[in-house]
Amino acid sequence: MIKEAIQYIVGLGNTRVEEVGTQIFSTQKLHKVDESTTEAIEVHSLSGLVEYLQSEFDGNERLMMHVKSPTKVSCFSSFNRDLNRNFLIKANAMLPSFNFDRWYDSEDFNIKLQSCFVKNEDRDIMLKVVGNIKEEAVNTVGDDGVSQAVVAKTGVATVANVRVPNPVVLAPYRTFVEVDQPESEFIFRMQSGPSCALFEADGGAWKLTAMQNIKNYLHAALEKEIQSEKIVIIA
């Protein structure tokens, strides 16, 4: 066993490579040694991403930034000799939790509207409807398939049929807080319980707007680095 090991080690120093016809052969099996790559730092804001790049902490090689989605941005180098990239830093947005296409009871829905959506006119109208609906009258609902009417408080001691706004234009927190939250249309529905739900109605077009907002933010924050061609941004 020891003799075979010694012969193997000695043989390593006598490796030859020969070309026979159109084929290349070696007297020993060769193993590829991969060039090492970096593990990306993770941050949760665009400002943290910008601060890292401006610090040139890990050098000043030319980099590309990729806006992958409304919640993800990564920064990487060009190919190394193995056609792999060094990913230096990535940003993942931290967002409040709201599930579309899910029914919430009126109290939870009221809280979610105030904590997960940017204040605008339609949000305020919905808050008034949801906050004043009469529980004993939730089954008295008019519905023509598009709009609804529910019995809700309209004064200190009065109730009346109130039209439920539909569709509504809202701006949920769905991307990094440093950029404008895109507005889009939602279908707002209510049912007995009382419970409420929002259904997306823009086909996901808001994602393109959010990604462009991120790209514009990065262009403005890294204008000097972009002009000197140290950084390229794609979305």
PDB file of C-alpha atoms in Angstrom:
ATOM      1  CA  MET A   1       0.000   0.000   0.000  1.00  0.00           C
ATOM      2  CA  ILE A   2       2.831   2.397   0.930  1.00  0.00           C
ATOM      3  CA  LYS A   3       4.760   1.393  -2.190  1.00  0.00           C
ATOM      4  CA  GLU A   4       1.750   2.159  -4.423  1.00  0.00           C
ATOM      5  CA  ALA A   5       1.302   5.534  -2.757  1.00  0.00           C
ATOM      6  CA  ILE A   6       4.969   6.412  -3.321  1.00  0.00           C
ATOM      7  CA  GLN A   7       4.722   5.385  -6.976  1.00  0.00           C
ATOM      8  CA  TYR A   8       1.604   7.540  -7.400  1.00  0.00           C
ATOM      9  CA  ILE A   9       3.328  10.602  -5.881  1.00  0.00           C
ATOM     10  CA  VAL A  10       6.414  10.082  -8.044  1.00  0.00           C
ATOM     11  CA  GLY A  11       4.186   9.733 -11.089  1.00  0.00           C
ATOM     12  CA  LEU A  12       2.617  13.143 -10.465  1.00  0.00           C
ATOM     13  CA  GLY A  13       5.876  14.796 -11.356  1.00  0.00           C
ATOM     14  CA  ASN A  14       6.067  13.025 -14.732  1.00  0.00           C
ATOM     15  CA  THR A  15       2.726  14.134 -16.184  1.00  0.00           C
ATOM     16  CA  ARG A  16       2.862  14.563 -19.969  1.00  0.00           C
ATOM     17  CA  VAL A  17       0.317  15.976 -22.377  1.00  0.00           C
ATOM     18  CA  GLU A  18       0.329  14.595 -25.927  1.00  0.00           C
ATOM     19  CA  GLU A  19      -1.673  15.493 -29.022  1.00  0.00           C
ATOM     20  CA  VAL A  20      -2.735  12.492 -31.090  1.00  0.00           C
ATOM     21  CA  GLY A  21      -4.564  13.440 -34.247  1.00  0.00           C
ATOM     22  CA  THR A  22      -7.280  15.879 -33.168  1.00  0.00           C
ATOM     23  CA  GLN A  23      -7.374  14.597 -29.574  1.00  0.00           C
ATOM     24  CA  ILE A  24      -5.306  15.681 -26.557  1.00  0.00           C
ATOM     25  CA  PHE A  25      -4.282  13.109 -23.957  1.00  0.00           C
ATOM     26  CA  SER A  26      -2.611  13.297 -20.551  1.00  0.00           C
ATOM     27  CA  THR A  27      -0.694  10.596 -18.673  1.00  0.00           C
ATOM     28  CA  GLN A  28      -2.422  11.696 -15.452  1.00  0.00           C
ATOM     29  CA  LYS A  29      -5.950  12.783 -14.649  1.00  0.00           C
ATOM     30  CA  LEU A  30      -6.048  16.578 -14.201  1.00  0.00           C
ATOM     31  CA  HIS A  31      -8.435  18.403 -11.877  1.00  0.00           C
ATOM     32  CA  LYS A  32      -9.629  21.944 -12.485  1.00  0.00           C
ATOM     33  CA  VAL A  33      -8.808  24.441  -9.737  1.00  0.00           C
ATOM     34  CA  ASP A  34     -11.646  26.987  -9.523  1.00  0.00           C
ATOM     35  CA  GLU A  35     -10.932  30.630  -8.828  1.00  0.00           C
ATOM     36  CA  SER A  36     -12.603  31.598  -5.565  1.00  0.00           C
ATOM     37  CA  THR A  37     -15.578  33.984  -5.486  1.00  0.00           C
ATOM     38  CA  THR A  38     -16.904  36.274  -2.771  1.00  0.00           C
ATOM     39  CA  GLU A  39     -19.962  35.928  -0.550  1.00  0.00           C
ATOM     40  CA  ALA A  40     -22.198  38.980  -0.869  1.00  0.00           C
ATOM     41  CA  ILE A  41     -22.893  41.323   2.036  1.00  0.00           C
ATOM     42  CA  GLU A  42     -26.638  41.677   2.651  1.00  0.00           C
ATOM     43  CA  VAL A  43     -28.307  44.988   3.501  1.00  0.00           C
ATOM     44  CA  HIS A  44     -31.979  45.965   3.682  1.00  0.00           C
ATOM     45  CA  SER A  45     -31.964  49.471   2.245  1.00  0.00           C
ATOM     46  CA  LEU A  46     -30.860  51.265  -0.905  1.00  0.00           C
ATOM     47  CA  SER A  47     -28.980  53.818   1.194  1.00  0.00           C
ATOM     48  CA  GLY A  48     -26.864  51.032   2.701  1.00  0.00           C
ATOM     49  CA  LEU A  49     -26.077  49.781  -0.798  1.00  0.00           C
ATOM     50  CA  VAL A  50     -25.013  53.250  -1.922  1.00  0.00           C
ATOM     51  CA  GLU A  51     -22.861  53.840   1.174  1.00  0.00           C
ATOM     52  CA  TYR A  52     -20.971  50.590   0.600  1.00  0.00           C
ATOM     53  CA  LEU A  53     -20.242  51.386  -3.047  1.00  0.00           C
ATOM     54  CA  GLN A  54     -19.127  54.940  -2.311  1.00  0.00           C
ATOM     55  CA  SER A  55     -16.761  53.741   0.419  1.00  0.00           C
ATOM     56  CA  GLU A  56     -14.752  51.614  -2.086  1.00  0.00           C
ATOM     57  CA  PHE A  57     -14.087  49.331   0.879  1.00  0.00           C
ATOM     58  CA  ASP A  58     -13.313  46.343  -1.357  1.00  0.00           C
ATOM     59  CA  GLY A  59     -11.582  48.254  -4.139  1.00  0.00           C
ATOM     60  CA  ASN A  60     -12.795  50.284  -7.096  1.00  0.00           C
ATOM     61  CA  GLU A  61     -13.163  47.767  -9.921  1.00  0.00           C
ATOM     62  CA  ARG A  62     -15.914  48.301 -12.476  1.00  0.00           C
ATOM     63  CA  LEU A  63     -19.232  46.899 -11.236  1.00  0.00           C
ATOM     64  CA  MET A  64     -22.750  46.250 -12.478  1.00  0.00           C
ATOM     65  CA  MET A  65     -25.901  46.753 -10.416  1.00  0.00           C
ATOM     66  CA  HIS A  66     -28.962  44.687 -11.302  1.00  0.00           C
ATOM     67  CA  VAL A  67     -32.439  45.717 -10.139  1.00  0.00           C
ATOM     68  CA  LYS A  68     -33.845  42.180 -10.126  1.00  0.00           C
ATOM     69  CA  SER A  69     -37.278  42.976  -8.693  1.00  0.00           C
ATOM     70  CA  PRO A  70     -39.068  45.640  -6.608  1.00  0.00           C
ATOM     71  CA  THR A  71     -37.445  44.111  -3.492  1.00  0.00           C
ATOM     72  CA  LYS A  72     -34.036  42.861  -4.678  1.00  0.00           C
ATOM     73  CA  VAL A  73     -30.905  44.616  -5.991  1.00  0.00           C
ATOM     74  CA  SER A  74     -27.523  42.941  -6.462  1.00  0.00           C
ATOM     75  CA  CYS A  75     -24.063  44.239  -7.331  1.00  0.00           C
ATOM     76  CA  PHE A  76     -21.411  42.107  -9.027  1.00  0.00           C
ATOM     77  CA  SER A  77     -18.139  42.190 -10.947  1.00  0.00           C
ATOM     78  CA  SER A  78     -17.353  41.026 -14.492  1.00  0.00           C
ATOM     79  CA  PHE A  79     -16.457  37.392 -15.257  1.00  0.00           C
ATOM     80  CA  ASN A  80     -13.370  35.833 -13.738  1.00  0.00           C
ATOM     81  CA  ARG A  81     -11.311  33.213 -15.618  1.00  0.00           C
ATOM     82  CA  ASP A  82     -13.969  30.546 -14.849  1.00  0.00           C
ATOM     83  CA  LEU A  83     -16.809  32.737 -16.170  1.00  0.00           C
ATOM     84  CA  ASN A  84     -18.129  33.224 -12.620  1.00  0.00           C
ATOM     85  CA  ARG A  85     -18.868  36.570 -10.990  1.00  0.00           C
ATOM     86  CA  ASN A  86     -18.014  38.072  -7.606  1.00  0.00           C
ATOM     87  CA  PHE A  87     -21.243  39.214  -5.929  1.00  0.00           C
ATOM     88  CA  LEU A  88     -20.192  41.999  -3.568  1.00  0.00           C
ATOM     89  CA  ILE A  89     -23.437  43.185  -2.001  1.00  0.00           C
ATOM     90  CA  LYS A  90     -27.188  42.659  -2.291  1.00  0.00           C
ATOM     91  CA  ALA A  91     -30.139  44.602  -0.919  1.00  0.00           C
ATOM     92  CA  ASN A  92     -33.411  42.924   0.135  1.00  0.00           C
ATOM     93  CA  ALA A  93     -36.243  45.250   1.129  1.00  0.00           C
ATOM     94  CA  MET A  94     -37.913  44.771   4.524  1.00  0.00           C
ATOM     95  CA  LEU A  95     -41.651  45.230   4.060  1.00  0.00           C
ATOM     96  CA  PRO A  96     -44.776  44.999   6.219  1.00  0.00           C
ATOM     97  CA  SER A  97     -46.903  41.911   5.678  1.00  0.00           C
ATOM     98  CA  PHE A  98     -50.181  42.153   3.780  1.00  0.00           C
ATOM     99  CA  ASN A  99     -51.753  39.292   1.828  1.00  0.00           C
ATOM    100  CA  PHE A 100     -53.872  40.183  -1.168  1.00  0.00           C
ATOM    101  CA  ASP A 101     -56.682  37.767  -2.123  1.00  0.00           C
ATOM    102  CA  ARG A 102     -57.183  37.003   1.582  1.00  0.00           C
ATOM    103  CA  TRP A 103     -60.136  37.908   3.781  1.00  0.00           C
ATOM    104  CA  TYR A 104     -59.429  39.914   6.957  1.00  0.00           C
ATOM    105  CA  ASP A 105     -61.913  40.759   9.681  1.00  0.00           C
ATOM    106  CA  SER A 106     -62.777  44.450   9.742  1.00  0.00           C
ATOM    107  CA  GLU A 107     -60.543  45.294  12.719  1.00  0.00           C
ATOM    108  CA  ASP A 108     -57.449  43.610  11.263  1.00  0.00           C
ATOM    109  CA  PHE A 109     -58.168  45.129   7.858  1.00  0.00           C
ATOM    110  CA  ASN A 110     -58.445  48.597   9.415  1.00  0.00           C
ATOM    111  CA  ILE A 111     -55.022  48.166  11.059  1.00  0.00           C
ATOM    112  CA  LYS A 112     -53.448  46.815   7.860  1.00  0.00           C
ATOM    113  CA  LEU A 113     -54.771  49.763   5.840  1.00  0.00           C
ATOM    114  CA  GLN A 114     -53.091  52.197   8.204  1.00  0.00           C
ATOM    115  CA  SER A 115     -49.792  50.341   8.609  1.00  0.00           C
ATOM    116  CA  CYS A 116     -49.175  48.803   5.166  1.00  0.00           C
ATOM    117  CA  PHE A 117     -50.464  51.499   2.775  1.00  0.00           C
ATOM    118  CA  VAL A 118     -49.417  55.042   1.955  1.00  0.00           C
ATOM    119  CA  LYS A 119     -52.055  57.598   2.951  1.00  0.00           C
ATOM    120  CA  ASN A 120     -54.196  58.723  -0.005  1.00  0.00           C
ATOM    121  CA  GLU A 121     -57.818  59.613  -0.752  1.00  0.00           C
ATOM    122  CA  ASP A 122     -59.075  56.089  -1.514  1.00  0.00           C
ATOM    123  CA  ARG A 123     -57.403  54.638   1.568  1.00  0.00           C
ATOM    124  CA  ASP A 124     -59.122  57.226   3.763  1.00  0.00           C
ATOM    125  CA  ILE A 125     -62.528  56.480   2.178  1.00  0.00           C
ATOM    126  CA  MET A 126     -62.055  52.754   2.805  1.00  0.00           C
ATOM    127  CA  LEU A 127     -61.115  53.412   6.435  1.00  0.00           C
ATOM    128  CA  LYS A 128     -64.366  55.311   6.952  1.00  0.00           C
ATOM    129  CA  VAL A 129     -66.439  52.495   5.468  1.00  0.00           C
ATOM    130  CA  VAL A 130     -64.633  49.671   7.284  1.00  0.00           C
ATOM    131  CA  GLY A 131     -64.480  51.536  10.587  1.00  0.00           C
ATOM    132  CA  ASN A 132     -68.185  52.379  10.654  1.00  0.00           C
ATOM    133  CA  ILE A 133     -69.883  49.263   9.296  1.00  0.00           C
ATOM    134  CA  LYS A 134     -72.749  48.018  11.493  1.00  0.00           C
ATOM    135  CA  GLU A 135     -72.071  44.432  12.529  1.00  0.00           C
ATOM    136  CA  GLU A 136     -75.737  43.609  13.043  1.00  0.00           C
ATOM    137  CA  ALA A 137     -76.443  44.688   9.477  1.00  0.00           C
ATOM    138  CA  VAL A 138     -73.607  43.013   7.601  1.00  0.00           C
ATOM    139  CA  ASN A 139     -76.001  40.710   5.779  1.00  0.00           C
ATOM    140  CA  THR A 140     -77.864  43.701   4.371  1.00  0.00           C
ATOM    141  CA  VAL A 141     -75.529  44.093   1.430  1.00  0.00           C
ATOM    142  CA  GLY A 142     -76.365  45.270  -2.057  1.00  0.00           C
ATOM    143  CA  ASP A 143     -74.129  43.897  -4.800  1.00  0.00           C
ATOM    144  CA  ASP A 144     -74.415  44.408  -8.564  1.00  0.00           C
ATOM    145  CA  GLY A 145     -71.238  42.435  -9.257  1.00  0.00           C
ATOM    146  CA  VAL A 146     -69.065  45.549  -9.492  1.00  0.00           C
ATOM    147  CA  SER A 147     -69.938  47.812  -6.553  1.00  0.00           C
ATOM    148  CA  GLN A 148     -71.358  47.028  -3.122  1.00  0.00           C
ATOM    149  CA  ALA A 149     -73.443  48.879  -0.559  1.00  0.00           C
ATOM    150  CA  VAL A 150     -73.376  48.161   3.174  1.00  0.00           C
ATOM    151  CA  VAL A 151     -75.174  49.545   6.192  1.00  0.00           C
ATOM    152  CA  ALA A 152     -72.779  51.801   8.093  1.00  0.00           C
ATOM    153  CA  LYS A 153     -72.837  54.587  10.659  1.00  0.00           C
ATOM    154  CA  THR A 154     -73.095  57.980   9.012  1.00  0.00           C
ATOM    155  CA  GLY A 155     -73.422  60.098  12.131  1.00  0.00           C
ATOM    156  CA  VAL A 156     -73.480  59.957  15.908  1.00  0.00           C
ATOM    157  CA  ALA A 157     -76.754  57.982  15.993  1.00  0.00           C
ATOM    158  CA  THR A 158     -77.680  57.393  12.355  1.00  0.00           C
ATOM    159  CA  VAL A 159     -77.046  54.647   9.849  1.00  0.00           C
ATOM    160  CA  ALA A 160     -77.501  54.522   6.079  1.00  0.00           C
ATOM    161  CA  ASN A 161     -76.547  52.562   3.004  1.00  0.00           C
ATOM    162  CA  VAL A 162     -72.973  53.454   2.122  1.00  0.00           C
ATOM    163  CA  ARG A 163     -71.453  52.691  -1.256  1.00  0.00           C
ATOM    164  CA  VAL A 164     -68.243  50.659  -1.060  1.00  0.00           C
ATOM    165  CA  PRO A 165     -65.610  52.254  -3.338  1.00  0.00           C
ATOM    166  CA  ASN A 166     -64.548  49.982  -6.181  1.00  0.00           C
ATOM    167  CA  PRO A 167     -62.076  49.788  -7.809  1.00  0.00           C
ATOM    168  CA  VAL A 168     -59.722  51.669  -5.507  1.00  0.00           C
ATOM    169  CA  VAL A 169     -56.312  53.196  -6.219  1.00  0.00           C
ATOM    170  CA  LEU A 170     -53.858  52.403  -3.427  1.00  0.00           C
ATOM    171  CA  ALA A 171     -50.107  52.488  -2.807  1.00  0.00           C
ATOM    172  CA  PRO A 172     -49.076  49.535  -0.600  1.00  0.00           C
ATOM    173  CA  TYR A 173     -45.543  49.370   0.762  1.00  0.00           C
ATOM    174  CA  ARG A 174     -44.162  46.919  -1.821  1.00  0.00           C
ATOM    175  CA  THR A 175     -40.666  48.237  -2.538  1.00  0.00           C
ATOM    176  CA  PHE A 176     -37.784  50.011  -0.779  1.00  0.00           C
ATOM    177  CA  VAL A 177     -38.969  52.852   1.449  1.00  0.00           C
ATOM    178  CA  GLU A 178     -36.460  55.289  -0.119  1.00  0.00           C
ATOM    179  CA  VAL A 179     -38.475  55.400  -3.364  1.00  0.00           C
ATOM    180  CA  ASP A 180     -42.088  56.285  -4.164  1.00  0.00           C
ATOM    181  CA  GLN A 181     -44.521  53.415  -3.686  1.00  0.00           C
ATOM    182  CA  PRO A 182     -46.348  52.820  -7.003  1.00  0.00           C
ATOM    183  CA  GLU A 183     -50.115  53.285  -7.007  1.00  0.00           C
ATOM    184  CA  SER A 184     -52.263  50.654  -8.696  1.00  0.00           C
ATOM    185  CA  GLU A 185     -55.898  49.566  -8.891  1.00  0.00           C
ATOM    186  CA  PHE A 186     -57.437  46.988  -6.563  1.00  0.00           C
ATOM    187  CA  ILE A 187     -60.839  45.344  -6.304  1.00  0.00           C
ATOM    188  CA  PHE A 188     -62.196  45.956  -2.791  1.00  0.00           C
ATOM    189  CA  ARG A 189     -64.782  43.452  -1.570  1.00  0.00           C
ATOM    190  CA  MET A 190     -66.676  42.939   1.688  1.00  0.00           C
ATOM    191  CA  GLN A 191     -68.704  40.007   2.979  1.00  0.00           C
ATOM    192  CA  SER A 192     -70.596  39.028   6.097  1.00  0.00           C
ATOM    193  CA  GLY A 193     -68.539  38.684   9.226  1.00  0.00           C
ATOM    194  CA  PRO A 194     -67.773  41.477   8.511  1.00  0.00           C
ATOM    195  CA  SER A 195     -64.626  40.749   6.508  1.00  0.00           C
ATOM    196  CA  CYS A 196     -62.736  42.570   3.764  1.00  0.00           C
ATOM    197  CA  ALA A 197     -60.272  41.711   1.014  1.00  0.00           C
ATOM    198  CA  LEU A 198     -58.254  43.390  -1.727  1.00  0.00           C
ATOM    199  CA  PHE A 199     -57.555  41.806  -5.113  1.00  0.00           C
ATOM    200  CA  GLU A 200     -54.861  43.113  -7.451  1.00  0.00           C
ATOM    201  CA  ALA A 201     -56.260  44.467 -10.719  1.00  0.00           C
ATOM    202  CA  ASP A 202     -53.299  45.872 -12.673  1.00  0.00           C
ATOM    203  CA  GLY A 203     -51.686  42.667 -13.935  1.00  0.00           C
ATOM    204  CA  GLY A 204     -48.462  43.382 -12.032  1.00  0.00           C
ATOM    205  CA  ALA A 205     -47.626  46.542 -13.992  1.00  0.00           C
ATOM    206  CA  TRP A 206     -46.677  48.229 -10.708  1.00  0.00           C
ATOM    207  CA  LYS A 207     -43.518  46.089 -10.583  1.00  0.00           C
ATOM    208  CA  LEU A 208     -42.048  47.790 -13.651  1.00  0.00           C
ATOM    209  CA  THR A 209     -42.786  51.200 -12.153  1.00  0.00           C
ATOM    210  CA  ALA A 210     -41.164  50.222  -8.841  1.00  0.00           C
ATOM    211  CA  MET A 211     -38.041  48.893 -10.573  1.00  0.00           C
ATOM    212  CA  GLN A 212     -37.718  52.099 -12.606  1.00  0.00           C
ATOM    213  CA  ASN A 213     -38.086  54.143  -9.384  1.00  0.00           C
ATOM    214  CA  ILE A 214     -35.232  52.138  -7.829  1.00  0.00           C
ATOM    215  CA  LYS A 215     -33.061  52.641 -10.907  1.00  0.00           C
ATOM    216  CA  ASN A 216     -33.739  56.410 -10.872  1.00  0.00           C
ATOM    217  CA  TYR A 217     -32.828  56.583  -7.167  1.00  0.00           C
ATOM    218  CA  LEU A 218     -29.539  54.761  -7.745  1.00  0.00           C
ATOM    219  CA  HIS A 219     -28.707  56.909 -10.778  1.00  0.00           C
ATOM    220  CA  ALA A 220     -29.154  60.066  -8.709  1.00  0.00           C
ATOM    221  CA  ALA A 221     -27.237  58.719  -5.684  1.00  0.00           C
ATOM    222  CA  LEU A 222     -24.342  57.295  -7.727  1.00  0.00           C
ATOM    223  CA  GLU A 223     -24.186  59.918 -10.470  1.00  0.00           C
ATOM    224  CA  LYS A 224     -20.431  60.507 -10.045  1.00  0.00           C
ATOM    225  CA  GLU A 225     -19.593  56.804 -10.189  1.00  0.00           C
ATOM    226  CA  ILE A 226     -21.822  56.255 -13.236  1.00  0.00           C
ATOM    227  CA  GLN A 227     -20.290  59.178 -15.129  1.00  0.00           C
ATOM    228  CA  SER A 228     -16.799  57.797 -14.486  1.00  0.00           C
ATOM    229  CA  GLU A 229     -18.057  54.403 -15.778  1.00  0.00           C
ATOM    230  CA  LYS A 230     -17.216  52.625 -12.528  1.00  0.00           C
ATOM    231  CA  ILE A 231     -20.817  51.457 -12.149  1.00  0.00           C
ATOM    232  CA  VAL A 232     -23.422  50.330 -14.680  1.00  0.00           C
ATOM    233  CA  ILE A 233     -27.093  49.950 -13.624  1.00  0.00           C
ATOM    234  CA  ILE A 234     -29.620  47.705 -15.352  1.00  0.00           C
ATOM    235  CA  ALA A 235     -33.249  46.897 -14.478  1.00  0.00           C
TER     236      ALA A 235
END
